[in-house]
Amino acid sequence: MSYSFNDRSYISQQLENHIVKVHSIAKNANTKGKYIVFGVGSTQLLSAAVFALSTNLSSRANVVAEAPFYSPYKEQTDYFETARFHFVDNLKNVSDYGSEVIEFVTSPNNPDGNFKKPVFEGSSVQYIYDHAYYWPHFTAIPAPANEDVMIFTLSKLTGHAGSRFGWALVKDKQIYDRMLTYIDIAELGTSRDTQLRALQLFKAMQQGDGKEIFQFAYKTMRDRWEQLSQIISLSTRFTIQEIPPQFCTFFQKVRGPSPAYAWVKCERKEDSNCTEVFSRAKITGRRGSRFGSDERYVRLSLIRGQDDFDLLIHRLTDLVSEEN
Amino acid sequence: MSYSFNDRSYISQQLENHIVKVHSIAKNANTKGKYIVFGVGSTQLLSAAVFALSTNLSSRANVVAEAPFYSPYKEQTDYFETARFHFVDNLKNVSDYGSEVIEFVTSPNNPDGNFKKPVFEGSSVQYIYDHAYYWPHFTAIPAPANEDVMIFTLSKLTGHAGSRFGWALVKDKQIYDRMLTYIDIAELGTSRDTQLRALQLFKAMQQGDGKEIFQFAYKTMRDRWEQLSQIISLSTRFTIQEIPPQFCTFFQKVRGPSPAYAWVKCERKEDSNCTEVFSRAKITGRRGSRFGSDERYVRLSLIRGQDDFDLLIHRLTDLVSEEN
């Protein structure tokens, strides 16, 4: 089995067609006029995009993300730091390092599930839109996303994180070519076994009108969020993020939130380490500092298996009932 | 499907066991006391090893490979160049940049199929042994390889290049941990679908005594090399590398060469671009300069499909017969 397909690319045309179709069903991205790059999860594509966007700039690129943000943006950029780019923790310091900016915009955001807008603007700012969670089961879809560089992942669509399959929709041919160069130099292509698995999943998903997976997953996520919200509403010790109801073009109605994570704040002065508070109640969360945020926050996952979720609800109920 | 297996690693224990077994059958590597890292082909592991070995050095590491060498060593190191390492083209210049050296040692070598020894020695020299071709079908196996960092790939074992699966055998726990960190930060693990495919291939290979694949592939490669050598022996215009017969512990006898590539030299003064000479005869080779070598050389592949090989032999026969 060769490195490449018969058309000499590393990218299955058939799989590409199915990706275009899933976006048209979910109404979450405009694929028209976009090039598609495959990657090892979205993770590899984040790095590929930073390398691609930092080529031929007038000065070293400042890679930024507004807190709270998904930690790999910083961890990966720090790890691969080159003369062409570096991660800047404090957004106020960006101007010290020159005007070139590459901003990660995660929308809906991980950890808090809210839509994000860029912080930086101007001709020397480029964006990497991480749309991992921009699917009808996690958020209302107000309109198809149509940015220059958009990244998606199978992990948050079907849950097959271990398959390590992601894709980028890229408007500019030159950026697309550079991202392909990254994939080529880093790994000589994308596993064809993984592509085959992804293709089977897309085919299964797209049986009938292809909407069933979103309806099922939305119902599950919405139900989980309501259970969790209900418990937290009884608490004065903890609060969670607010996500306003919004019109969704997929469901053709205003719908409430169904995010992948709860972004919990410990409100008591003495609970300055929120992760520890939950840890003592045998609830595992990801600490606020991982997201460039305060330790007063912790992220709880709502996308684990049903047993894990039931346990979370059980222990959270106990924790909140202790307040009285 | 989660990112990791139940033991929280990205690495299938079952697949690891099969890798240990294939090395014991082929007698080509000592796996005892070695840690195993999986990667996207050997390609990803080359980079992971450079990052791992260049951590905490006293000065910037000079990454080197003696020509002729497999071009990704340079291309990848240049592409990912950081403050911690850079590729040095001219081995004579290495001392200008400090004493730390990371040397790629490809044995048998790509392109020429001969065993290689390191060029550099000393306490500040570290090696990455690329043993992609150290299998009984490509070379005699004088003894099991037992170096600190050794890299192998499914691509050159079963031919499944498109699966993108490779592995490293690593002696030092710290280097192993750093390579895992690379995989984690770059891509959050290794595709489980790819691992499953690799496992199926190993299982199929290891039916019976597990030697059949090597016997079959050796016969094929040996036969191809003899056909090609026979034609070149009629030529005064072209020469190919010499590979001495050697005792092989797998076959328990002295055996002749069966390399993956012919490293052809154009001997006529006017044939200074050997690739073009072959190109005019409709034979596609990889140019000498890609290997840090002279354009008077070209690499011809002997590991393509049978149709391609037959065509190569046909056209080469014509080309050589033109000499008279």
PDB file of C-alpha atoms in Angstrom, chain A residues 124-289:
ATOM      1  CA  SER A 124      -1.308  41.807  10.366  1.00  0.00           C
ATOM      2  CA  VAL A 125      -3.640  39.534  12.327  1.00  0.00           C
ATOM      3  CA  GLN A 126      -4.416  36.019  11.109  1.00  0.00           C
ATOM      4  CA  TYR A 127      -6.869  33.629  12.722  1.00  0.00           C
ATOM      5  CA  ILE A 128      -7.092  29.914  13.304  1.00  0.00           C
ATOM      6  CA  TYR A 129     -10.719  29.110  13.999  1.00  0.00           C
ATOM      7  CA  ASP A 130     -10.987  25.973  16.073  1.00  0.00           C
ATOM      8  CA  HIS A 131     -14.531  24.791  15.411  1.00  0.00           C
ATOM      9  CA  ALA A 132     -14.167  21.406  17.123  1.00  0.00           C
ATOM     10  CA  TYR A 133     -17.404  22.055  19.025  1.00  0.00           C
ATOM     11  CA  TYR A 134     -19.342  23.872  16.309  1.00  0.00           C
ATOM     12  CA  TRP A 135     -21.841  21.072  15.764  1.00  0.00           C
ATOM     13  CA  PRO A 136     -25.599  21.036  16.471  1.00  0.00           C
ATOM     14  CA  HIS A 137     -25.199  18.727  19.470  1.00  0.00           C
ATOM     15  CA  PHE A 138     -22.964  21.203  21.311  1.00  0.00           C
ATOM     16  CA  THR A 139     -24.320  24.573  20.240  1.00  0.00           C
ATOM     17  CA  ALA A 140     -26.885  26.504  18.280  1.00  0.00           C
ATOM     18  CA  ILE A 141     -25.723  27.006  14.684  1.00  0.00           C
ATOM     19  CA  PRO A 142     -26.619  30.634  13.868  1.00  0.00           C
ATOM     20  CA  ALA A 143     -24.986  30.505  10.413  1.00  0.00           C
ATOM     21  CA  PRO A 144     -22.406  28.458   8.530  1.00  0.00           C
ATOM     22  CA  ALA A 145     -18.868  29.406   9.581  1.00  0.00           C
ATOM     23  CA  ASN A 146     -16.936  30.932   6.736  1.00  0.00           C
ATOM     24  CA  GLU A 147     -13.490  31.873   8.004  1.00  0.00           C
ATOM     25  CA  ASP A 148     -10.171  31.509   6.173  1.00  0.00           C
ATOM     26  CA  VAL A 149      -8.760  28.703   8.345  1.00  0.00           C
ATOM     27  CA  MET A 150     -11.235  26.461  10.177  1.00  0.00           C
ATOM     28  CA  ILE A 151     -10.396  23.279  12.027  1.00  0.00           C
ATOM     29  CA  PHE A 152     -12.707  20.363  12.827  1.00  0.00           C
ATOM     30  CA  THR A 153     -12.214  16.933  14.365  1.00  0.00           C
ATOM     31  CA  LEU A 154     -13.920  13.556  14.241  1.00  0.00           C
ATOM     32  CA  SER A 155     -13.334  13.315  17.980  1.00  0.00           C
ATOM     33  CA  LYS A 156     -16.047  15.859  18.770  1.00  0.00           C
ATOM     34  CA  LEU A 157     -18.338  14.786  15.938  1.00  0.00           C
ATOM     35  CA  THR A 158     -18.676  11.021  16.438  1.00  0.00           C
ATOM     36  CA  GLY A 159     -16.555  10.651  19.575  1.00  0.00           C
ATOM     37  CA  HIS A 160     -13.799   8.627  17.878  1.00  0.00           C
ATOM     38  CA  ALA A 161     -10.952  10.517  19.515  1.00  0.00           C
ATOM     39  CA  GLY A 162      -8.635   7.503  19.319  1.00  0.00           C
ATOM     40  CA  SER A 163      -8.882   7.412  15.532  1.00  0.00           C
ATOM     41  CA  ARG A 164      -6.971  10.700  15.451  1.00  0.00           C
ATOM     42  CA  PHE A 165      -8.675  12.245  12.467  1.00  0.00           C
ATOM     43  CA  GLY A 166      -9.252  15.931  11.889  1.00  0.00           C
ATOM     44  CA  TRP A 167      -9.597  18.262   8.943  1.00  0.00           C
ATOM     45  CA  ALA A 168      -9.085  21.892   8.095  1.00  0.00           C
ATOM     46  CA  LEU A 169     -11.081  24.004   5.657  1.00  0.00           C
ATOM     47  CA  VAL A 170      -8.723  26.530   4.139  1.00  0.00           C
ATOM     48  CA  LYS A 171      -9.623  29.367   1.816  1.00  0.00           C
ATOM     49  CA  ASP A 172      -6.212  30.421   0.562  1.00  0.00           C
ATOM     50  CA  LYS A 173      -4.369  28.094  -1.819  1.00  0.00           C
ATOM     51  CA  GLN A 174      -0.963  29.121  -0.509  1.00  0.00           C
ATOM     52  CA  ILE A 175      -1.861  28.439   3.127  1.00  0.00           C
ATOM     53  CA  TYR A 176      -3.367  25.120   2.051  1.00  0.00           C
ATOM     54  CA  ASP A 177      -0.167  24.171   0.213  1.00  0.00           C
ATOM     55  CA  ARG A 178       1.924  25.082   3.235  1.00  0.00           C
ATOM     56  CA  MET A 179      -0.237  22.969   5.524  1.00  0.00           C
ATOM     57  CA  LEU A 180       0.175  20.036   3.134  1.00  0.00           C
ATOM     58  CA  THR A 181       3.922  20.630   3.267  1.00  0.00           C
ATOM     59  CA  TYR A 182       3.773  20.406   7.047  1.00  0.00           C
ATOM     60  CA  ILE A 183       1.946  17.052   6.875  1.00  0.00           C
ATOM     61  CA  ASP A 184       4.393  15.838   4.260  1.00  0.00           C
ATOM     62  CA  ILE A 185       7.549  16.799   6.127  1.00  0.00           C
ATOM     63  CA  ALA A 186       6.300  15.836   9.569  1.00  0.00           C
ATOM     64  CA  GLU A 187       4.799  12.469   8.630  1.00  0.00           C
ATOM     65  CA  LEU A 188       4.725  11.722   4.908  1.00  0.00           C
ATOM     66  CA  GLY A 189       0.941  11.757   4.790  1.00  0.00           C
ATOM     67  CA  THR A 190      -2.101  10.679   6.748  1.00  0.00           C
ATOM     68  CA  SER A 191      -2.849   7.071   7.682  1.00  0.00           C
ATOM     69  CA  ARG A 192      -5.043   5.482   5.053  1.00  0.00           C
ATOM     70  CA  ASP A 193      -6.433   3.054   7.622  1.00  0.00           C
ATOM     71  CA  THR A 194      -7.588   6.011   9.672  1.00  0.00           C
ATOM     72  CA  GLN A 195      -9.091   7.591   6.566  1.00  0.00           C
ATOM     73  CA  LEU A 196     -10.909   4.352   5.798  1.00  0.00           C
ATOM     74  CA  ARG A 197     -12.331   4.218   9.326  1.00  0.00           C
ATOM     75  CA  ALA A 198     -13.428   7.854   9.065  1.00  0.00           C
ATOM     76  CA  LEU A 199     -15.089   7.127   5.729  1.00  0.00           C
ATOM     77  CA  GLN A 200     -17.072   4.241   7.242  1.00  0.00           C
ATOM     78  CA  LEU A 201     -18.194   6.492  10.074  1.00  0.00           C
ATOM     79  CA  PHE A 202     -19.315   9.240   7.703  1.00  0.00           C
ATOM     80  CA  LYS A 203     -21.193   6.710   5.591  1.00  0.00           C
ATOM     81  CA  ALA A 204     -22.979   5.365   8.666  1.00  0.00           C
ATOM     82  CA  MET A 205     -23.763   8.895   9.835  1.00  0.00           C
ATOM     83  CA  GLN A 206     -25.155   9.917   6.483  1.00  0.00           C
ATOM     84  CA  GLN A 207     -27.691   7.135   6.155  1.00  0.00           C
ATOM     85  CA  GLY A 208     -31.204   8.557   5.776  1.00  0.00           C
ATOM     86  CA  ASP A 209     -31.145  12.345   5.937  1.00  0.00           C
ATOM     87  CA  GLY A 210     -27.960  12.315   8.021  1.00  0.00           C
ATOM     88  CA  LYS A 211     -29.550  14.351  10.820  1.00  0.00           C
ATOM     89  CA  GLU A 212     -30.206  11.555  13.281  1.00  0.00           C
ATOM     90  CA  ILE A 213     -26.778  11.614  14.915  1.00  0.00           C
ATOM     91  CA  PHE A 214     -27.146  15.314  15.680  1.00  0.00           C
ATOM     92  CA  GLN A 215     -30.672  14.914  17.019  1.00  0.00           C
ATOM     93  CA  PHE A 216     -29.609  12.032  19.245  1.00  0.00           C
ATOM     94  CA  ALA A 217     -26.439  13.725  20.463  1.00  0.00           C
ATOM     95  CA  TYR A 218     -28.200  17.048  21.068  1.00  0.00           C
ATOM     96  CA  LYS A 219     -30.853  15.334  23.160  1.00  0.00           C
ATOM     97  CA  THR A 220     -28.170  13.575  25.210  1.00  0.00           C
ATOM     98  CA  MET A 221     -26.081  16.693  25.752  1.00  0.00           C
ATOM     99  CA  ARG A 222     -29.091  18.898  26.455  1.00  0.00           C
ATOM    100  CA  ASP A 223     -30.369  16.426  29.007  1.00  0.00           C
ATOM    101  CA  ARG A 224     -26.979  16.269  30.716  1.00  0.00           C
ATOM    102  CA  TRP A 225     -26.691  20.032  30.851  1.00  0.00           C
ATOM    103  CA  GLU A 226     -30.153  20.329  32.367  1.00  0.00           C
ATOM    104  CA  GLN A 227     -29.352  17.761  35.044  1.00  0.00           C
ATOM    105  CA  LEU A 228     -26.134  19.516  35.917  1.00  0.00           C
ATOM    106  CA  SER A 229     -27.662  23.007  35.822  1.00  0.00           C
ATOM    107  CA  GLN A 230     -30.461  21.868  38.084  1.00  0.00           C
ATOM    108  CA  ILE A 231     -28.009  20.726  40.765  1.00  0.00           C
ATOM    109  CA  ILE A 232     -25.798  23.807  40.503  1.00  0.00           C
ATOM    110  CA  SER A 233     -28.880  26.044  40.772  1.00  0.00           C
ATOM    111  CA  LEU A 234     -29.339  24.700  44.312  1.00  0.00           C
ATOM    112  CA  SER A 235     -25.809  25.786  45.214  1.00  0.00           C
ATOM    113  CA  THR A 236     -24.479  29.118  46.387  1.00  0.00           C
ATOM    114  CA  ARG A 237     -20.950  27.720  46.534  1.00  0.00           C
ATOM    115  CA  PHE A 238     -20.629  26.952  42.802  1.00  0.00           C
ATOM    116  CA  THR A 239     -21.698  28.697  39.629  1.00  0.00           C
ATOM    117  CA  ILE A 240     -21.448  27.641  35.985  1.00  0.00           C
ATOM    118  CA  GLN A 241     -21.204  29.585  32.764  1.00  0.00           C
ATOM    119  CA  GLU A 242     -24.298  31.093  31.199  1.00  0.00           C
ATOM    120  CA  ILE A 243     -24.969  30.304  27.582  1.00  0.00           C
ATOM    121  CA  PRO A 244     -27.875  32.267  26.124  1.00  0.00           C
ATOM    122  CA  PRO A 245     -30.561  30.426  24.113  1.00  0.00           C
ATOM    123  CA  GLN A 246     -30.159  31.153  20.440  1.00  0.00           C
ATOM    124  CA  PHE A 247     -31.793  30.479  17.088  1.00  0.00           C
ATOM    125  CA  CYS A 248     -30.319  27.390  15.440  1.00  0.00           C
ATOM    126  CA  THR A 249     -30.531  26.972  11.678  1.00  0.00           C
ATOM    127  CA  PHE A 250     -30.087  23.218  12.022  1.00  0.00           C
ATOM    128  CA  PHE A 251     -33.081  22.752  14.343  1.00  0.00           C
ATOM    129  CA  GLN A 252     -34.911  25.775  12.920  1.00  0.00           C
ATOM    130  CA  LYS A 253     -35.793  27.027  16.379  1.00  0.00           C
ATOM    131  CA  VAL A 254     -34.434  28.803  19.412  1.00  0.00           C
ATOM    132  CA  ARG A 255     -32.681  26.245  21.556  1.00  0.00           C
ATOM    133  CA  GLY A 256     -31.011  26.134  24.948  1.00  0.00           C
ATOM    134  CA  PRO A 257     -27.395  25.246  25.692  1.00  0.00           C
ATOM    135  CA  SER A 258     -25.895  21.743  25.439  1.00  0.00           C
ATOM    136  CA  PRO A 259     -22.160  22.312  25.855  1.00  0.00           C
ATOM    137  CA  ALA A 260     -19.430  19.696  26.134  1.00  0.00           C
ATOM    138  CA  TYR A 261     -18.132  21.046  29.435  1.00  0.00           C
ATOM    139  CA  ALA A 262     -19.244  22.856  32.547  1.00  0.00           C
ATOM    140  CA  TRP A 263     -16.926  25.698  33.484  1.00  0.00           C
ATOM    141  CA  VAL A 264     -17.410  25.816  37.216  1.00  0.00           C
ATOM    142  CA  LYS A 265     -16.440  28.661  39.499  1.00  0.00           C
ATOM    143  CA  CYS A 266     -15.964  28.219  43.235  1.00  0.00           C
ATOM    144  CA  GLU A 267     -17.516  31.333  44.747  1.00  0.00           C
ATOM    145  CA  ARG A 268     -16.402  30.985  48.351  1.00  0.00           C
ATOM    146  CA  LYS A 269     -13.319  33.001  49.228  1.00  0.00           C
ATOM    147  CA  GLU A 270     -11.643  30.011  50.877  1.00  0.00           C
ATOM    148  CA  ASP A 271     -12.195  27.761  47.817  1.00  0.00           C
ATOM    149  CA  SER A 272      -9.335  29.331  45.894  1.00  0.00           C
ATOM    150  CA  ASN A 273      -8.402  25.952  44.420  1.00  0.00           C
ATOM    151  CA  CYS A 274     -11.631  24.756  42.886  1.00  0.00           C
ATOM    152  CA  THR A 275     -10.115  21.588  41.417  1.00  0.00           C
ATOM    153  CA  GLU A 276      -9.158  20.422  44.905  1.00  0.00           C
ATOM    154  CA  VAL A 277     -12.634  21.100  46.219  1.00  0.00           C
ATOM    155  CA  PHE A 278     -14.028  18.780  43.566  1.00  0.00           C
ATOM    156  CA  SER A 279     -11.211  16.304  43.940  1.00  0.00           C
ATOM    157  CA  ARG A 280     -12.085  15.870  47.618  1.00  0.00           C
ATOM    158  CA  ALA A 281     -15.609  15.008  46.465  1.00  0.00           C
ATOM    159  CA  LYS A 282     -14.051  12.440  44.084  1.00  0.00           C
ATOM    160  CA  ILE A 283     -14.930  14.503  41.037  1.00  0.00           C
ATOM    161  CA  THR A 284     -12.121  14.828  38.499  1.00  0.00           C
ATOM    162  CA  GLY A 285     -11.939  18.102  36.638  1.00  0.00           C
ATOM    163  CA  ARG A 286      -9.341  19.975  34.648  1.00  0.00           C
ATOM    164  CA  ARG A 287      -7.901  22.876  36.625  1.00  0.00           C
ATOM    165  CA  GLY A 288      -8.464  26.489  35.609  1.00  0.00           C
ATOM    166  CA  SER A 289      -4.758  27.230  35.233  1.00  0.00           C
TER     167      SER A 289
END
